[in-house]
Amino acid sequence: MSSRFRENIEEALFPPLVALLVALICGDLLIMSYGQSPAIVYRLLLEGTWGNAYGFGQVLYKATTLIFTGLAVSLGIRAGLFNVGAESQLAAGGFLAALLGLALSPSMPGILAVFLCIIAAIIGGAIVGAIPGWLKVRFGAHEVIVTIMLNFIVLALLNYIVAAKLHVPETLHTPEIGNGGLARLESFIPAFHGSAANLTIVVALIAAALTWIYLFKSRRGYEMRAVGLQPEAAEYGGVNVGATWMRAMVLSGAIAGLGGINYVLGYKYYYEEGFAGGSGFLGIAVALVGRNHPLGVVLAALFFATLSQGGLAIHAFVPKQMVEVLQGVVILAVAMSVPEVRAALRRARKPATA
Amino acid sequence: MNPISFLTQMIRIAVPYLFAASGGVIAERSGIISLSLEGYMLTGAFSATLGAHYSGSAWIGVLAGMFGGLIFGLIHAVASIRYRADQVVTGIAINLLAIGVTRFFLKLAFASSSNSPRVAGFGGNINAHGFDNPLLWMGLLVAPVLAFLVYRTPFGLRVRAVGEHPAAASSLGIKTSLVQYVAVAISGILAALGGVFLALDQHQFTDQMTAGRGFIAVAAVIFGRWDPVRAALACLLFAAAETLQIQLQGNQLIPSQFIEMIPYALTIIALAGVVGRAVPPAALGKAAE
C-alpha cells in the first residue's frame, strides 16, 4: 500500500523536477544572451516575488485565477476530456458576475450581493462549458476543437455586448459595480498594501478542497475517474458515460467561470475586455504540472504566478518576456517527460518485484 | 462594392490562411494534431524579419522564415513522436513558446517591445494591389501542389496510411515515425510561410502580428475535412467573410464581432455533423507505440 503511494508520488514529482531543471538551463542561456549574470537575476526574481509582502500579494492574486482554471482543466482531464475553453468560461463567469453586480441595488446587504454574484459567475462558466459537453455527447464533436472555437465565439460576443451596450465611453470596460465587491487582503494584513490579492484566494482554496472531495471521496467522482481511465469499461460497469461527460464539462466550466470573480469582484469591480488574457491557456499548464491533483494544482498555480510576477521584478535587467519563454519550456518539458518517466520507473521497478 | 477590389483584398487576406491550413492538413493527415500553426506562423514572421533585416534581401528573409518554422515544427515532432507527449498540450505550448521567443528576441535584436524597424520585403507597387508579391502566387499554388503530393505520390500514400492505420503501415515496412517527422517538418515550413507573407508584405514584424490566424487555419482544416483543396476553399470562404466585414465598415448592418465568429461557428457545425460530418484521420493524436 505504502509502496504504491510512493510510486505515485515519484511519478508525479519527477516530471516537474526535470522541467524545472530544463527551464533553469534555458533561463541561464537567455540571461547570458542578454549579458547578465543568472545568479543575480534569479535572486532578483525571488526577492521581487516571495521576498516582500507586496510581491507575494501579487503572486497570490495571480495564482488565484490560475487555481480556478487549473482545477477546471484537471477536472476535465480526470473524466478523459480536454477542456481548452477555460479562457472563455472564465470571461463569461466574470461577465455575468459584473452584469448582476451592476443590476443589484446598492442597498442590498453586501454579503448577499457577493453570494449572488458568485452564483452568477458559476452559471456563466457552466453555460459555456455545457455547450461542448452537449455537442460531444449528442453528436460526438471533439471537445478540444469545439472549446477552442467557442473561445473565439464567446469572447467576440462578450466584446460586442460590452462595446455596444455597456462600456464606459473611451474604455473597454463596464461601469463599476455598486455592490458585491470582495475585500482586499490588505484590509486584514496591512503589509499587503497596494497588491490586488483579495478574499477570492479563500474561495479558490475551498474550491480546490471541494474538487478533491468530489473526485476522490464521492461516488460521482469515482464514476468520473472511471470514465476518464476507460470509458467502455465504465459503461460496462453501469456508469452513464454521456451523463458523466456532460457533468464534467458543466462542472469544469463552472469552476473556470468562478475564477472570473478574482478580477471582477476582488480587484477592479468591473468587467473588462481581455481580462482573462491567457489565464485559460496557462490553466492547462497548471493542470499538467500539478498532475491533475487539486493540491498539485494549487502548488503549480503558485509556481506559474511566481514566474509571471517575477518577470516584472527582473525587467530592469532582462526583458520580462523571458518568463514567457520559460513557461513554454516548462510545459513542453513536463509533457515530454511524463510518458518517459513512467516508462523508466516501471522498468526500474520490474526486477525488484520479479 | 467593386468586385475587383473585393477579390484582390480577399486573396491577400486568404494567403496566410492558405499556407497555414496546408501545413495543418499534411501534419494531421499523418496523425499528428496541429494546434501549433499559430506558433509556426509567428516564428516564421519573426525569423523572416530578422533574415531580411540582417541581409537586406527579402529572399534571405523567406529562407530564414522557413527555417524558423522548421525548427518549431521539429520541436513539436520530437515531443509528439519521440517522447509521445500529449499533442494538444505540445501544440499549445509551442504557441506560448513562439509568443515568448519572438518577444524576447524582438527586445534583444531591435530593443523594442512592439515592432521591428522597416525591412526589405515584397510588393509596394500601388497599382499591383499586392499581386507583385511572389509569395502571394506561391500561396495560391500551395493547395493544388499539396493535393498532388498527398493523393498522387508514394510519400502522400504513406502519410495517409500512417494517419489512418499506423500498425498496418508499419507492417508493410513503412517507417511510420520518419513519415510523421517529414510531414510535421513540412507543416512547420508551410505554416511559417503564412507568417513570412504577413511580415514581408508589411515590411516589418509587430508583436503577435499573426493575431489568431493560425486558429482560423485550424478551423479551415477541419471545415475542409482534412482535404487540401477543400481546406483551401474554406480559407477563401473565411477570407471572403472578413473582406465583407472590412468593406462594409461604417455600414452598421452586422456588427463586426458577428462576422469574426463565422469561421468558428461553421467549424463547430461541421464537427457536429449537421451538414455532412467532418471525420478526422483515424489515428489522429494517437502516438505510435
XYZ file of C-alpha atoms in Angstrom:
643
model
C 0.000 0.000 0.000
C 2.620 2.498 1.050
C 4.952 1.450 -1.770
C 2.098 2.098 -4.219
C 1.741 5.538 -2.682
C 5.462 6.167 -3.064
C 5.337 5.112 -6.709
C 2.520 7.566 -7.376
C 4.432 10.371 -5.691
C 7.544 9.560 -7.739
C 5.589 9.533 -10.983
C 4.026 12.852 -10.053
C 7.160 14.638 -8.858
C 9.848 13.640 -11.351
C 8.446 15.353 -14.474
C 8.087 18.809 -12.838
C 11.594 18.469 -11.384
C 13.028 17.587 -14.794
C 11.107 20.526 -16.261
C 12.417 22.903 -13.607
C 15.973 21.844 -14.366
C 15.485 22.304 -18.115
C 13.850 25.693 -17.519
C 16.727 26.814 -15.298
C 19.238 25.918 -18.019
C 17.202 27.717 -20.705
C 16.854 30.681 -18.363
C 20.636 30.772 -17.866
C 21.174 30.868 -21.624
C 18.619 33.645 -22.144
C 20.019 35.716 -19.283
C 23.576 35.306 -20.552
C 22.468 36.179 -24.092
C 21.476 39.495 -22.559
C 24.878 39.862 -20.920
C 23.634 39.479 -17.341
C 24.514 37.128 -14.521
C 21.973 34.326 -13.943
C 22.625 34.266 -10.187
C 21.778 37.947 -9.789
C 18.693 37.744 -11.991
C 17.297 34.655 -10.232
C 17.876 36.319 -6.854
C 16.001 39.409 -8.036
C 13.181 37.198 -9.271
C 12.816 35.566 -5.862
C 13.166 38.817 -3.925
C 10.522 40.505 -6.075
C 8.010 37.712 -5.506
C 8.436 35.822 -2.229
C 10.834 38.343 -0.696
C 8.390 41.153 0.101
C 4.735 41.409 1.071
C 3.619 43.370 -1.995
C 5.285 40.981 -4.419
C 3.909 37.991 -2.542
C 0.426 39.547 -2.596
C 0.680 39.877 -6.383
C 1.783 36.243 -6.629
C -1.258 35.235 -4.566
C -3.546 37.324 -6.780
C -2.205 35.806 -9.996
C -2.187 32.299 -8.500
C -5.869 32.667 -7.523
C -7.129 32.841 -11.111
C -4.760 30.033 -12.137
C -6.035 27.768 -9.338
C -9.538 28.039 -10.804
C -8.530 27.474 -14.427
C -6.097 24.720 -13.387
C -8.800 22.934 -11.377
C -11.220 23.306 -14.293
C -8.803 21.749 -16.781
C -7.745 18.966 -14.413
C -11.321 18.002 -13.551
C -11.978 17.618 -17.278
C -8.858 15.518 -17.781
C -9.892 13.232 -14.901
C -13.046 12.490 -16.911
C -10.997 11.999 -20.076
C -11.969 15.379 -21.566
C -9.607 18.135 -22.603
C -11.235 21.480 -21.841
C -9.289 24.122 -23.789
C -12.132 26.586 -23.180
C -11.251 27.783 -19.682
C -10.306 31.122 -21.230
C -13.835 31.955 -22.387
C -15.528 30.217 -19.444
C -13.529 32.466 -17.126
C -14.527 35.532 -19.138
C -18.201 34.534 -19.197
C -18.187 33.991 -15.428
C -16.623 37.386 -14.798
C -19.047 38.985 -17.225
C -22.201 37.586 -15.611
C -20.894 38.478 -12.152
C -20.334 42.071 -13.263
C -23.694 42.204 -15.008
C -25.521 41.096 -11.868
C -23.380 43.372 -9.703
C -24.463 46.300 -11.859
C -28.111 45.319 -11.630
C -28.251 44.761 -7.865
C -29.436 47.580 -5.641
C -26.620 49.205 -3.634
C -28.838 48.986 -0.558
C -28.757 45.175 -0.618
C -26.607 43.674 2.163
C -23.065 43.250 0.792
C -22.722 39.618 1.782
C -25.902 38.672 -0.079
C -24.779 40.609 -3.163
C -21.408 38.819 -3.141
C -23.150 35.473 -2.826
C -25.455 36.218 -5.773
C -22.595 37.464 -7.951
C -20.609 34.303 -7.196
C -23.601 32.207 -8.299
C -23.800 34.286 -11.478
C -20.113 33.616 -12.228
C -20.632 29.879 -11.735
C -23.633 29.907 -14.066
C -21.784 31.915 -16.721
C -18.922 29.409 -16.852
C -21.248 26.412 -16.635
C -23.242 27.545 -19.673
C -20.108 27.930 -21.794
C -18.882 24.533 -20.540
C -22.212 22.851 -21.208
C -22.173 23.606 -24.953
C -19.104 21.485 -25.842
C -20.325 18.838 -23.367
C -23.656 18.589 -25.147
C -22.095 18.641 -28.615
C -19.773 15.812 -27.594
C -22.446 13.632 -26.017
C -25.111 14.292 -28.636
C -23.025 14.485 -31.849
C -19.594 13.139 -30.898
C -17.951 16.509 -31.733
C -14.441 16.542 -30.297
C -14.325 18.821 -27.253
C -10.805 20.136 -27.956
C -11.774 21.769 -31.227
C -15.213 22.880 -30.014
C -13.804 24.576 -26.911
C -11.094 26.344 -28.957
C -13.642 27.587 -31.481
C -16.030 28.537 -28.692
C -13.318 30.655 -27.060
C -13.323 32.947 -30.088
C -17.113 32.987 -30.398
C -17.823 33.732 -26.729
C -15.123 36.391 -26.455
C -16.391 38.086 -29.638
C -19.946 38.010 -28.266
C -18.919 39.487 -24.911
C -16.823 42.135 -26.676
C -19.835 43.027 -28.756
C -22.149 43.353 -25.771
C -19.661 45.478 -23.842
C -18.795 47.674 -26.832
C -22.371 48.136 -27.977
C -24.306 48.403 -24.740
C -22.291 48.542 -21.568
C -18.951 50.243 -21.778
C -17.820 53.445 -20.126
C -17.027 55.852 -23.003
C -13.351 55.759 -24.154
C -12.724 52.452 -22.323
C -13.238 48.732 -22.904
C -14.838 48.112 -19.520
C -18.250 48.293 -17.901
C -19.077 50.817 -15.152
C -18.059 49.794 -11.628
C -20.458 47.547 -9.783
C -22.205 49.262 -6.898
C -22.491 46.165 -4.778
C -20.961 42.716 -4.487
C -17.242 43.535 -4.124
C -14.892 41.296 -2.141
C -12.414 42.749 0.386
C -8.696 43.015 -0.387
C -6.289 41.108 1.839
C -4.650 44.445 2.739
C -7.677 45.310 4.880
C -6.764 42.377 7.150
C -2.975 42.371 6.730
C -1.733 45.936 6.080
C 1.614 44.678 4.734
C -0.158 43.604 1.508
C -0.808 47.296 0.800
C -1.269 48.021 -2.891
C -1.412 44.424 -4.044
C -4.508 43.030 -5.706
C -4.719 39.905 -3.530
C -8.246 39.546 -2.186
C -10.611 37.139 -0.476
C -11.097 35.206 -3.713
C -8.000 33.210 -2.716
C -10.076 31.731 0.118
C -12.794 30.805 -2.384
C -10.098 29.222 -4.565
C -8.758 27.078 -1.732
C -12.288 25.987 -0.826
C -12.887 25.114 -4.483
C -9.686 23.040 -4.508
C -10.740 21.179 -1.343
C -14.246 20.548 -2.717
C -12.833 19.321 -6.008
C -10.618 16.886 -4.110
C -13.543 15.588 -2.066
C -15.703 15.299 -5.173
C -13.085 13.473 -7.232
C -11.704 11.119 -4.606
C -14.411 10.702 -1.947
C -17.720 10.803 -3.803
C -19.448 8.224 -5.972
C -19.855 10.704 -8.841
C -16.152 11.477 -8.695
C -15.304 7.786 -8.761
C -17.504 7.335 -11.825
C -15.855 10.338 -13.440
C -12.365 8.924 -12.926
C -13.504 5.521 -14.156
C -14.832 7.104 -17.354
C -11.573 9.026 -17.713
C -9.489 5.877 -17.490
C -11.550 3.648 -19.760
C -15.000 4.798 -20.942
C -16.020 1.416 -22.382
C -15.192 -0.413 -19.147
C -17.035 2.211 -17.094
C -20.067 1.884 -19.353
C -19.957 -1.890 -18.905
C -19.775 -1.335 -15.151
C -23.038 0.579 -15.305
C -21.828 4.177 -15.486
C -23.706 6.512 -17.834
C -20.731 7.832 -19.810
C -22.641 10.571 -21.634
C -24.121 11.982 -18.444
C -20.728 11.831 -16.762
C -19.074 13.763 -19.607
C -21.862 16.327 -19.547
C -21.460 16.694 -15.773
C -17.687 17.025 -16.116
C -17.891 19.780 -18.735
C -20.527 21.739 -16.787
C -18.509 21.460 -13.564
C -15.261 22.299 -15.325
C -16.843 25.373 -16.908
C -18.409 26.368 -13.595
C -15.055 26.265 -11.790
C -13.360 28.299 -14.526
C -16.269 30.770 -14.507
C -15.991 31.166 -10.752
C -12.404 32.309 -11.345
C -13.810 35.429 -13.004
C -14.679 36.892 -9.593
C -10.982 37.336 -8.743
C -10.737 40.236 -11.178
C -14.334 41.434 -11.228
C -15.349 41.240 -7.558
C -11.902 41.337 -5.972
C -9.730 43.692 -7.991
C -11.288 46.132 -10.470
C -15.024 45.877 -9.674
C -15.845 45.892 -13.401
C -15.676 43.554 -16.399
C -13.062 44.493 -18.957
C -12.447 43.124 -22.439
C -9.484 40.753 -22.354
C -9.182 40.469 -18.573
C -8.849 36.695 -18.862
C -5.781 37.261 -21.101
C -4.081 33.865 -21.238
C -5.185 32.512 -17.841
C -7.223 29.808 -19.521
C -4.282 28.519 -21.532
C -1.991 28.751 -18.521
C -4.591 26.691 -16.664
C -3.647 23.821 -18.969
C -0.028 24.236 -17.895
C -1.082 24.362 -14.239
C -3.150 21.188 -14.554
C -0.313 19.433 -16.361
C 2.419 20.405 -13.894
C 0.042 19.808 -10.956
C -0.579 16.300 -12.315
C -4.365 16.881 -12.225
C -4.469 16.708 -8.441
C -6.060 19.648 -6.566
C -3.061 20.005 -4.239
C -0.680 19.854 -7.183
C -2.807 22.445 -8.989
C -2.503 24.892 -6.071
C 1.290 24.454 -5.979
C 1.635 24.698 -9.754
C -0.531 27.838 -9.789
C 1.828 29.416 -7.243
C 4.778 28.413 -9.437
C 3.386 29.958 -12.623
C 2.210 33.049 -10.747
C 5.732 33.443 -9.347
C 7.172 33.252 -12.851
C 4.780 35.842 -14.219
C 5.208 38.274 -11.308
C 8.958 37.549 -11.321
C 9.166 38.784 -14.890
C 8.251 42.261 -13.678
C 10.882 42.098 -10.930
C 13.747 41.360 -13.328
C 12.606 43.641 -16.130
C 15.314 46.231 -15.467
C 17.990 43.615 -16.204
C 16.425 41.114 -18.603
C 13.225 41.615 -20.626
C 10.242 40.223 -18.732
C 9.375 38.255 -21.886
C 11.983 35.760 -20.673
C 9.438 34.228 -18.309
C 7.029 33.662 -21.213
C 9.721 31.585 -22.895
C 10.298 29.679 -19.658
C 6.563 28.978 -19.273
C 6.533 27.382 -22.715
C 9.696 25.408 -21.916
C 8.252 24.087 -18.642
C 5.044 22.920 -20.344
C 6.949 21.190 -23.137
C 9.406 19.582 -20.744
C 6.678 18.243 -18.455
C 4.597 16.971 -21.373
C 7.640 15.221 -22.817
C 8.871 13.702 -19.573
C 5.563 12.302 -18.251
C 5.428 9.196 -20.519
C 9.225 8.890 -20.343
C 9.362 8.960 -16.524
C 6.503 6.494 -16.249
C 8.242 4.039 -18.563
C 11.615 4.475 -16.829
C 10.154 3.981 -13.352
C 8.254 0.881 -14.449
C 11.431 -0.559 -15.962
C 13.399 0.195 -12.787
C 10.767 -1.448 -10.581
C 10.367 -4.628 -12.579
C 13.446 -6.535 -11.374
C 12.626 -5.665 -7.761
C 9.146 -7.179 -7.948
C 10.032 -10.132 -10.173
C -18.792 47.472 -53.768
C -16.230 46.964 -56.534
C -15.924 43.217 -57.314
C -12.273 43.508 -58.437
C -11.182 45.256 -55.259
C -13.208 42.725 -53.255
C -11.460 39.823 -54.951
C -7.951 41.239 -54.624
C -8.445 42.068 -50.961
C -9.948 38.646 -50.294
C -6.946 36.887 -51.864
C -4.464 38.936 -49.857
C -6.312 38.075 -46.652
C -6.533 34.416 -47.679
C -2.836 33.818 -48.448
C -1.641 33.366 -44.826
C -4.585 31.019 -44.203
C -3.804 29.049 -47.364
C -0.218 28.412 -46.278
C -1.070 27.586 -42.665
C -4.068 25.374 -43.465
C -1.950 23.388 -45.947
C 0.573 22.876 -43.157
C -2.221 21.705 -40.901
C -3.565 19.257 -43.486
C -0.245 17.491 -44.101
C 0.581 17.108 -40.384
C -2.890 15.926 -39.399
C -3.124 13.500 -42.320
C -0.003 11.872 -40.848
C -1.782 11.575 -37.484
C -0.204 14.479 -35.598
C -2.587 17.085 -34.146
C -1.619 20.584 -35.245
C -2.849 23.281 -32.918
C 0.586 24.855 -33.267
C 0.007 26.561 -36.641
C -0.263 29.943 -34.918
C 3.159 29.413 -33.329
C 4.772 28.410 -36.643
C 3.323 31.488 -38.353
C 4.556 33.832 -35.657
C 8.051 32.324 -35.655
C 8.095 32.428 -39.448
C 7.149 36.101 -39.467
C 9.818 36.975 -36.923
C 12.641 34.903 -38.435
C 11.845 36.355 -41.858
C 12.118 39.856 -40.430
C 15.439 39.019 -38.803
C 16.771 37.487 -42.020
C 15.616 40.383 -44.174
C 16.984 42.904 -41.694
C 20.492 41.472 -41.448
C 20.865 40.509 -45.116
C 18.888 43.311 -46.730
C 17.312 40.715 -49.003
C 13.671 39.666 -48.893
C 14.523 36.213 -50.282
C 17.006 35.540 -47.498
C 14.118 36.572 -45.231
C 11.924 33.903 -46.821
C 14.580 31.249 -46.213
C 15.087 32.388 -42.628
C 11.329 32.298 -42.039
C 11.090 28.768 -43.401
C 13.991 27.761 -41.169
C 12.245 29.227 -38.094
C 9.084 27.260 -38.896
C 11.143 24.115 -39.476
C 12.762 24.396 -36.026
C 9.416 24.834 -34.267
C 7.881 22.050 -36.342
C 10.709 19.742 -35.297
C 10.191 20.644 -31.622
C 6.548 19.616 -31.983
C 7.574 16.480 -33.857
C 10.202 15.365 -31.353
C 7.857 15.998 -28.412
C 4.925 14.202 -30.050
C 6.687 11.334 -31.795
C 9.885 10.559 -29.875
C 8.552 11.467 -26.408
C 4.861 10.610 -27.065
C 3.797 13.818 -25.310
C 0.128 14.818 -25.463
C -0.154 16.537 -28.846
C -2.793 19.040 -27.752
C -0.568 20.165 -24.885
C 2.571 20.421 -27.021
C 0.668 22.362 -29.662
C -0.485 24.914 -27.111
C 2.987 25.026 -25.545
C 4.500 25.750 -28.985
C 2.131 28.697 -29.382
C 3.053 30.122 -25.961
C 6.734 29.486 -26.653
C 6.517 31.282 -30.003
C 4.973 34.364 -28.377
C 7.683 34.398 -25.702
C 10.607 33.720 -28.029
C 9.580 36.329 -30.605
C 9.014 38.954 -27.904
C 12.299 38.209 -26.147
C 14.360 38.352 -29.331
C 12.448 41.381 -30.592
C 13.719 43.112 -27.491
C 17.214 41.670 -27.872
C 17.611 42.375 -31.608
C 15.675 45.619 -32.018
C 15.328 46.925 -28.426
C 11.573 47.221 -28.896
C 8.596 45.531 -27.311
C 6.204 46.353 -30.137
C 7.789 46.207 -33.605
C 10.908 45.825 -35.721
C 12.276 48.586 -37.968
C 11.306 48.558 -41.642
C 12.959 45.690 -43.514
C 13.210 44.559 -47.119
C 10.038 42.928 -48.386
C 7.848 42.297 -51.393
C 5.340 44.368 -53.306
C 4.842 48.046 -52.811
C 3.603 48.938 -56.280
C 0.225 50.523 -55.520
C -1.245 49.606 -58.914
C -0.411 45.927 -58.455
C -2.677 45.587 -55.372
C -0.192 43.200 -53.781
C -0.035 40.920 -56.817
C 3.616 41.848 -57.390
C 4.418 39.700 -54.328
C 5.784 36.278 -55.392
C 4.652 34.757 -52.071
C 1.059 35.569 -52.970
C 1.319 33.417 -56.083
C 3.004 30.672 -54.101
C 0.139 30.818 -51.634
C -2.385 30.302 -54.411
C -0.429 27.317 -55.750
C 0.276 25.564 -52.463
C -3.078 23.760 -52.167
C -3.058 22.116 -55.629
C 0.590 21.134 -55.158
C -0.213 19.646 -51.762
C -3.203 17.777 -53.179
C -0.885 16.243 -55.786
C 1.625 15.341 -53.056
C -0.984 13.751 -50.808
C -3.004 11.849 -53.421
C -0.579 11.132 -56.282
C 2.837 10.385 -54.798
C 4.206 7.422 -52.816
C 5.054 9.793 -49.970
C 1.455 11.033 -49.852
C 0.165 7.463 -49.775
C 2.485 6.734 -46.845
C 1.316 9.848 -44.998
C -2.313 8.808 -45.389
C -1.572 5.212 -44.385
C 0.269 6.310 -41.249
C -2.537 8.698 -40.308
C -5.271 6.112 -40.790
C -3.696 2.889 -39.586
C -0.102 3.132 -38.339
C 0.129 -0.536 -37.372
C -0.861 -1.670 -40.875
C 1.525 0.854 -42.434
C 4.298 -0.352 -40.186
C 3.671 -4.000 -41.075
C 4.210 -3.066 -44.738
C 7.658 -1.772 -43.864
C 6.838 1.945 -43.728
C 8.903 3.794 -41.141
C 5.911 5.496 -39.535
C 7.813 7.900 -37.326
C 10.047 9.019 -40.215
C 6.958 9.774 -42.330
C 5.482 11.752 -39.428
C 8.717 13.690 -38.849
C 8.808 14.729 -42.506
C 5.096 15.630 -42.529
C 5.366 17.794 -39.403
C 8.542 19.441 -40.700
C 6.748 20.324 -43.952
C 3.830 21.560 -41.864
C 6.106 23.912 -39.893
C 7.678 25.296 -43.059
C 4.354 25.806 -44.866
C 2.626 27.487 -41.935
C 5.703 29.654 -41.358
C 5.397 30.903 -44.954
C 1.994 32.303 -43.982
C 3.718 34.391 -41.335
C 6.545 35.268 -43.732
C 3.955 36.624 -46.168
C 2.493 38.871 -43.461
C 5.855 40.228 -42.314
C 7.324 40.840 -45.772
C 4.049 42.305 -47.042
C 4.107 44.854 -44.225
C 7.913 45.168 -44.304
C 8.158 44.706 -40.546
C 7.366 42.444 -37.611
C 4.895 43.585 -34.981
C 4.246 41.803 -31.678
C 1.712 38.974 -32.112
C 1.125 40.042 -35.708
C -0.457 36.707 -36.643
C -3.367 37.598 -34.314
C -5.112 34.213 -34.206
C -4.801 33.483 -37.955
C -3.316 30.079 -37.098
C -6.563 29.125 -35.390
C -8.603 30.230 -38.406
C -6.363 27.857 -40.371
C -7.093 25.071 -37.867
C -10.781 25.782 -38.414
C -10.262 25.633 -42.192
C -8.523 22.243 -41.929
C -11.496 20.785 -40.074
C -14.147 22.581 -42.117
C -12.314 21.342 -45.219
C -12.404 17.807 -43.795
C -8.609 17.346 -43.886
C -8.549 17.639 -47.693
C -6.030 20.110 -49.214
C -8.382 21.609 -51.805
C -11.456 21.758 -49.573
C -9.370 23.323 -46.804
C -8.152 25.939 -49.297
C -11.752 26.667 -50.298
C -12.598 27.065 -46.614
C -9.742 29.589 -46.324
C -11.165 31.555 -49.263
C -14.634 31.456 -47.699
C -13.364 32.732 -44.347
C -11.324 35.413 -46.129
C -14.403 36.463 -48.085
C -16.361 36.948 -44.856
C -13.522 39.047 -43.461
C -13.322 41.143 -46.625
C -17.041 41.716 -46.479
C -16.661 42.949 -42.914
C -13.886 45.387 -43.908
C -15.726 46.694 -46.962
C -18.983 47.102 -45.070
C -17.320 49.087 -42.308
C -19.215 52.233 -41.491
C -22.341 50.482 -42.636
C -23.550 49.020 -39.334
C -25.776 46.263 -40.713
C -23.944 43.409 -38.974
C -21.587 44.119 -36.073
C -18.008 43.119 -36.934
C -17.851 40.751 -33.955
C -20.512 38.573 -35.561
C -18.541 38.315 -38.813
C -15.499 37.315 -36.744
C -17.465 34.372 -35.380
C -18.300 32.891 -38.791
C -15.275 30.566 -39.301
C -15.511 29.198 -35.762
C -19.268 28.716 -35.836
C -19.133 26.957 -39.229
C -16.417 24.648 -37.898
C -18.473 23.652 -34.871
C -21.452 22.992 -37.117
C -19.274 20.849 -39.391
C -17.908 18.895 -36.421
C -21.381 18.279 -35.053
C -22.233 16.793 -38.439
C -25.292 18.917 -39.159
C -24.293 19.229 -42.823
C -22.081 16.236 -43.585
C -19.869 15.001 -40.799
C -16.211 16.089 -40.573
C -14.343 12.874 -39.752
C -10.659 13.188 -38.783
C -7.898 10.742 -39.799
C -8.474 7.591 -37.753
C -5.168 7.615 -35.855
C -5.086 11.397 -35.237
C -3.456 12.148 -31.883
C -2.602 8.553 -31.056
C 1.142 8.276 -30.587
C 2.587 5.171 -32.198
C 3.991 2.632 -29.778
